[in-house]
């Protein structure tokens, strides 16, 4: 049934055996990427200086402050929070993708499947229409509405898909597609009702994803949801391995299937809703990063989850760097950059591999 | 405490009756073979015993309690299942697949410890697939995959094994090797084994006792010699089988195919 007709050595090879080394390399890559993220922008700051400024701020560097004071402001108030936020969004979307693919045993599952994106979009659009500026400081009404919208849509889809105390995957995916379509249409209607072209542009900008409004308060607000969600997911990493089997096998190996699925859905939805509420819709990361990691290092979630998170963070930091430098001073939509960069790379890997990857 | 007690078990799928009033007990250290023609309800009985299905009437008890009353982890340490032709993702290695059997023992973050690796290695060696441990499941033959499932169940170090046709896809050498291993587990470690076998000769050779299911009813229960007697088999399979006592194995029955009319007798004659 499953055959390997490729000329590639399909044996778990060097990559699988040395995977923890690769994880360390990944952490190194993330640090390098973050440093580049500090350096890039309308005002270019040499990476070495950027690191010294950050180090100085953290109380590590005691050397002279021989840089322009403006650089310090740009870095600490704008770029560092932006890179941190990009990293958090990247980690969350990639890990969420891996979790959804495992939970639903479906290679097409991604963070937006169960309504996070369409719910967030609808909430954000509604907030923009109502010019909603209440909410907590640092987390505009738009973000808050996106967060609430994402959670409500997820709850609706999950509730609709429940049949007699169980949640069959097919029903869940179908309910997800239907609710997503409905909410996307509702978002379009809302946009049409706008008199103001600027408002419509604002919505469009949100829908295509952006981190232009990043600041430390946004980081602070979403951090608890993301850390909490990731901790719960890490705790269940092995259960996700077992859930790759069918549900009866998982149960006979001692996993309380329905309960585990429920806990994971709640954790992953909270984290994703928090990420999407500040970034808007950033597609493709959640879909391809886990597949790339699975392709190279195999399906063990104890490795798949952290490696996906690291590469997701690297990907979004790079994409955001490109978004703000390629056409500076104008910014590209982040979601467009991730899709343009991600899709061809993924297709290349898929064709090269020529064997089942899921 | 009895590993498995089935009492007056009755079950129907969507109104279609599958099991009717089945009762038997599985004792520690015993290999109990579950046999019967296609559609007799053998696999359903295994799934009820494992707790995947709830009985309509009657009870199933594993070590004194209905399966649903056990914490799943605890139950998985005592009872292991080898499902028929079950799916294992093709990208798992053999080692990773068998290590999944340690799931009910894993601690913090699911990190396998030394006893887990030792049990996995032992299970691979018992089943004779230690040399495949780095191979991907997707590259294995059907028989090799079947042995991975058995090794995974043995890695659970259970007190009770539920096996649904564990010898399908195996050649006769491996069939005998696997069933001999299972017998040894029962005799030496006191594991209770309930095993669905399609092949009547294997059932006659390796089981201590047999349960014969026909049409959802328990038709016979006991020593293979008594259960697989000529009269009863002719009543079930018509004139297509011949039964001989084996001179080499204490008179256990040997069942051979025979060119016959293939006419199945009326159900009423089976008792």
Short mmCIF file of C-alpha atoms in Angstrom, two decimals, chain A residues 76-254:
data_model
loop_
_atom_site.label_atom_id
_atom_site.label_comp_id
_atom_site.label_asym_id
_atom_site.label_seq_id
_atom_site.Cartn_x
_atom_site.Cartn_y
_atom_site.Cartn_z
CA UNK A 76 13.97 49.10 21.72
CA UNK A 77 10.59 50.64 20.99
CA UNK A 78 9.94 49.41 17.47
CA UNK A 79 12.21 46.69 16.10
CA UNK A 80 12.79 44.42 19.08
CA UNK A 81 9.10 44.18 20.01
CA UNK A 82 8.31 43.64 16.36
CA UNK A 83 10.83 40.81 16.02
CA UNK A 84 9.65 39.27 19.30
CA UNK A 85 6.04 39.48 18.15
CA UNK A 86 6.98 37.99 14.77
CA UNK A 87 8.75 35.15 16.57
CA UNK A 88 5.75 34.48 18.81
CA UNK A 89 3.34 34.49 15.89
CA UNK A 90 5.64 32.20 13.89
CA UNK A 91 6.09 29.71 16.73
CA UNK A 92 2.38 29.63 17.42
CA UNK A 93 1.21 29.20 13.83
CA UNK A 94 3.74 26.47 13.04
CA UNK A 95 3.12 24.52 16.25
CA UNK A 96 -0.63 24.94 15.80
CA UNK A 97 -0.32 23.57 12.28
CA UNK A 98 1.52 20.50 13.54
CA UNK A 99 -1.08 19.96 16.27
CA UNK A 100 -4.07 20.29 13.93
CA UNK A 101 -2.52 17.97 11.37
CA UNK A 102 -1.93 15.39 14.08
CA UNK A 103 -5.30 15.79 15.78
CA UNK A 104 -7.29 15.53 12.59
CA UNK A 105 -4.86 13.12 10.93
CA UNK A 106 -5.22 15.31 7.90
CA UNK A 107 -2.27 16.77 6.02
CA UNK A 108 -4.33 19.76 4.88
CA UNK A 109 -5.27 20.83 8.40
CA UNK A 110 -3.85 24.19 9.38
CA UNK A 111 -4.46 26.78 12.10
CA UNK A 112 -7.24 28.45 10.17
CA UNK A 113 -9.25 25.36 9.42
CA UNK A 114 -11.39 25.52 12.50
CA UNK A 115 -12.42 29.12 12.16
CA UNK A 116 -9.61 31.02 13.85
CA UNK A 117 -8.87 33.09 10.78
CA UNK A 118 -12.35 33.77 9.49
CA UNK A 119 -13.65 34.45 12.99
CA UNK A 120 -10.78 36.83 13.69
CA UNK A 121 -11.25 38.55 10.34
CA UNK A 122 -14.94 39.02 10.94
CA UNK A 123 -14.35 40.33 14.46
CA UNK A 124 -11.65 42.74 13.29
CA UNK A 125 -13.75 44.01 10.41
CA UNK A 126 -16.73 44.54 12.67
CA UNK A 127 -14.52 46.50 15.05
CA UNK A 128 -13.17 48.66 12.22
CA UNK A 129 -16.70 49.35 10.96
CA UNK A 130 -17.85 50.39 14.40
CA UNK A 131 -14.58 52.31 14.89
CA UNK A 132 -14.20 50.47 18.07
CA UNK A 133 -11.41 51.90 20.10
CA UNK A 134 -12.33 50.63 23.49
CA UNK A 135 -10.54 47.66 24.93
CA UNK A 136 -7.32 47.45 26.78
CA UNK A 137 -4.56 49.86 26.10
CA UNK A 138 -1.97 48.40 23.78
CA UNK A 139 -4.39 45.90 22.48
CA UNK A 140 -6.73 47.91 20.33
CA UNK A 141 -10.40 47.13 20.05
CA UNK A 142 -9.57 45.57 16.69
CA UNK A 143 -7.25 42.98 18.21
CA UNK A 144 -9.65 42.27 21.04
CA UNK A 145 -12.53 41.81 18.61
CA UNK A 146 -10.36 39.54 16.46
CA UNK A 147 -9.48 37.41 19.50
CA UNK A 148 -13.11 37.08 20.56
CA UNK A 149 -14.22 36.40 16.99
CA UNK A 150 -11.64 33.65 16.59
CA UNK A 151 -12.69 31.91 19.78
CA UNK A 152 -16.42 32.19 19.03
CA UNK A 153 -15.98 30.79 15.54
CA UNK A 154 -13.88 27.90 16.86
CA UNK A 155 -16.43 27.13 19.56
CA UNK A 156 -19.24 27.25 17.00
CA UNK A 157 -17.48 24.87 14.61
CA UNK A 158 -16.50 22.47 17.35
CA UNK A 159 -20.01 22.56 18.78
CA UNK A 160 -21.63 21.99 15.40
CA UNK A 161 -19.34 19.05 14.65
CA UNK A 162 -20.10 17.18 17.85
CA UNK A 163 -22.21 14.12 17.27
CA UNK A 164 -23.27 12.14 20.31
CA UNK A 165 -20.32 13.14 22.50
CA UNK A 166 -17.71 12.52 19.80
CA UNK A 167 -16.20 14.79 17.20
CA UNK A 168 -15.66 12.92 13.94
CA UNK A 169 -12.87 14.51 11.93
CA UNK A 170 -14.79 14.65 8.68
CA UNK A 171 -17.72 16.41 10.30
CA UNK A 172 -15.34 18.86 11.94
CA UNK A 173 -13.61 19.70 8.67
CA UNK A 174 -16.90 20.09 6.81
CA UNK A 175 -18.34 22.29 9.56
CA UNK A 176 -15.10 24.30 9.49
CA UNK A 177 -15.26 24.85 5.74
CA UNK A 178 -18.92 25.88 5.94
CA UNK A 179 -18.54 28.31 8.84
CA UNK A 180 -15.35 29.77 7.35
CA UNK A 181 -17.11 30.41 4.06
CA UNK A 182 -20.06 32.01 5.83
CA UNK A 183 -17.87 34.30 7.93
CA UNK A 184 -15.68 35.26 4.97
CA UNK A 185 -18.81 36.24 3.05
CA UNK A 186 -20.07 38.23 6.03
CA UNK A 187 -16.70 40.03 6.14
CA UNK A 188 -17.04 40.93 2.46
CA UNK A 189 -20.57 42.27 3.09
CA UNK A 190 -19.26 44.40 5.92
CA UNK A 191 -16.51 45.79 3.71
CA UNK A 192 -19.05 46.67 1.04
CA UNK A 193 -21.12 48.53 3.59
CA UNK A 194 -18.20 50.85 4.28
CA UNK A 195 -18.55 54.35 2.95
CA UNK A 196 -14.95 55.13 3.60
CA UNK A 197 -12.28 53.77 1.26
CA UNK A 198 -9.66 54.24 3.96
CA UNK A 199 -11.60 51.95 6.28
CA UNK A 200 -11.83 49.31 3.56
CA UNK A 201 -8.08 49.53 3.02
CA UNK A 202 -7.59 49.13 6.74
CA UNK A 203 -9.64 45.93 6.70
CA UNK A 204 -7.82 44.65 3.64
CA UNK A 205 -4.49 45.37 5.33
CA UNK A 206 -5.62 43.40 8.36
CA UNK A 207 -6.87 40.51 6.26
CA UNK A 208 -3.50 40.18 4.53
CA UNK A 209 -1.56 40.22 7.77
CA UNK A 210 0.87 42.78 9.17
CA UNK A 211 3.03 43.39 12.20
CA UNK A 212 3.40 47.12 11.54
CA UNK A 213 1.62 48.02 14.76
CA UNK A 214 3.81 45.88 16.99
CA UNK A 215 4.71 47.19 20.44
CA UNK A 216 5.62 45.80 23.83
CA UNK A 217 2.09 45.94 25.17
CA UNK A 218 0.84 43.64 22.42
CA UNK A 219 3.63 41.21 23.34
CA UNK A 220 2.58 41.41 26.97
CA UNK A 221 -1.10 40.80 26.25
CA UNK A 222 -0.68 37.74 24.02
CA UNK A 223 2.25 36.14 25.84
CA UNK A 224 0.23 34.36 28.57
CA UNK A 225 -2.12 32.72 26.03
CA UNK A 226 0.74 31.60 23.84
CA UNK A 227 2.97 30.32 26.64
CA UNK A 228 0.05 28.60 28.34
CA UNK A 229 -1.12 27.01 25.11
CA UNK A 230 2.36 25.84 24.16
CA UNK A 231 2.97 24.36 27.62
CA UNK A 232 -0.21 22.27 27.41
CA UNK A 233 0.72 21.14 23.89
CA UNK A 234 4.26 20.20 24.97
CA UNK A 235 2.77 18.17 27.81
CA UNK A 236 0.77 16.14 25.29
CA UNK A 237 3.48 15.71 22.66
CA UNK A 238 3.60 11.95 23.08
CA UNK A 239 -0.20 11.64 22.98
CA UNK A 240 -0.05 13.32 19.57
CA UNK A 241 2.27 10.53 18.42
CA UNK A 242 -0.24 7.94 19.60
CA UNK A 243 -3.12 9.79 17.95
CA UNK A 244 -1.43 9.20 14.59
CA UNK A 245 -2.85 5.69 14.93
CA UNK A 246 -6.59 5.24 14.72
CA UNK A 247 -8.67 6.06 17.78
CA UNK A 248 -9.17 2.46 18.88
CA UNK A 249 -5.44 1.80 18.89
CA UNK A 250 -4.83 5.06 20.74
CA UNK A 251 -7.40 4.07 23.35
CA UNK A 252 -5.94 0.59 23.76
CA UNK A 253 -2.56 2.23 24.42
CA UNK A 254 -4.05 4.16 27.32
#
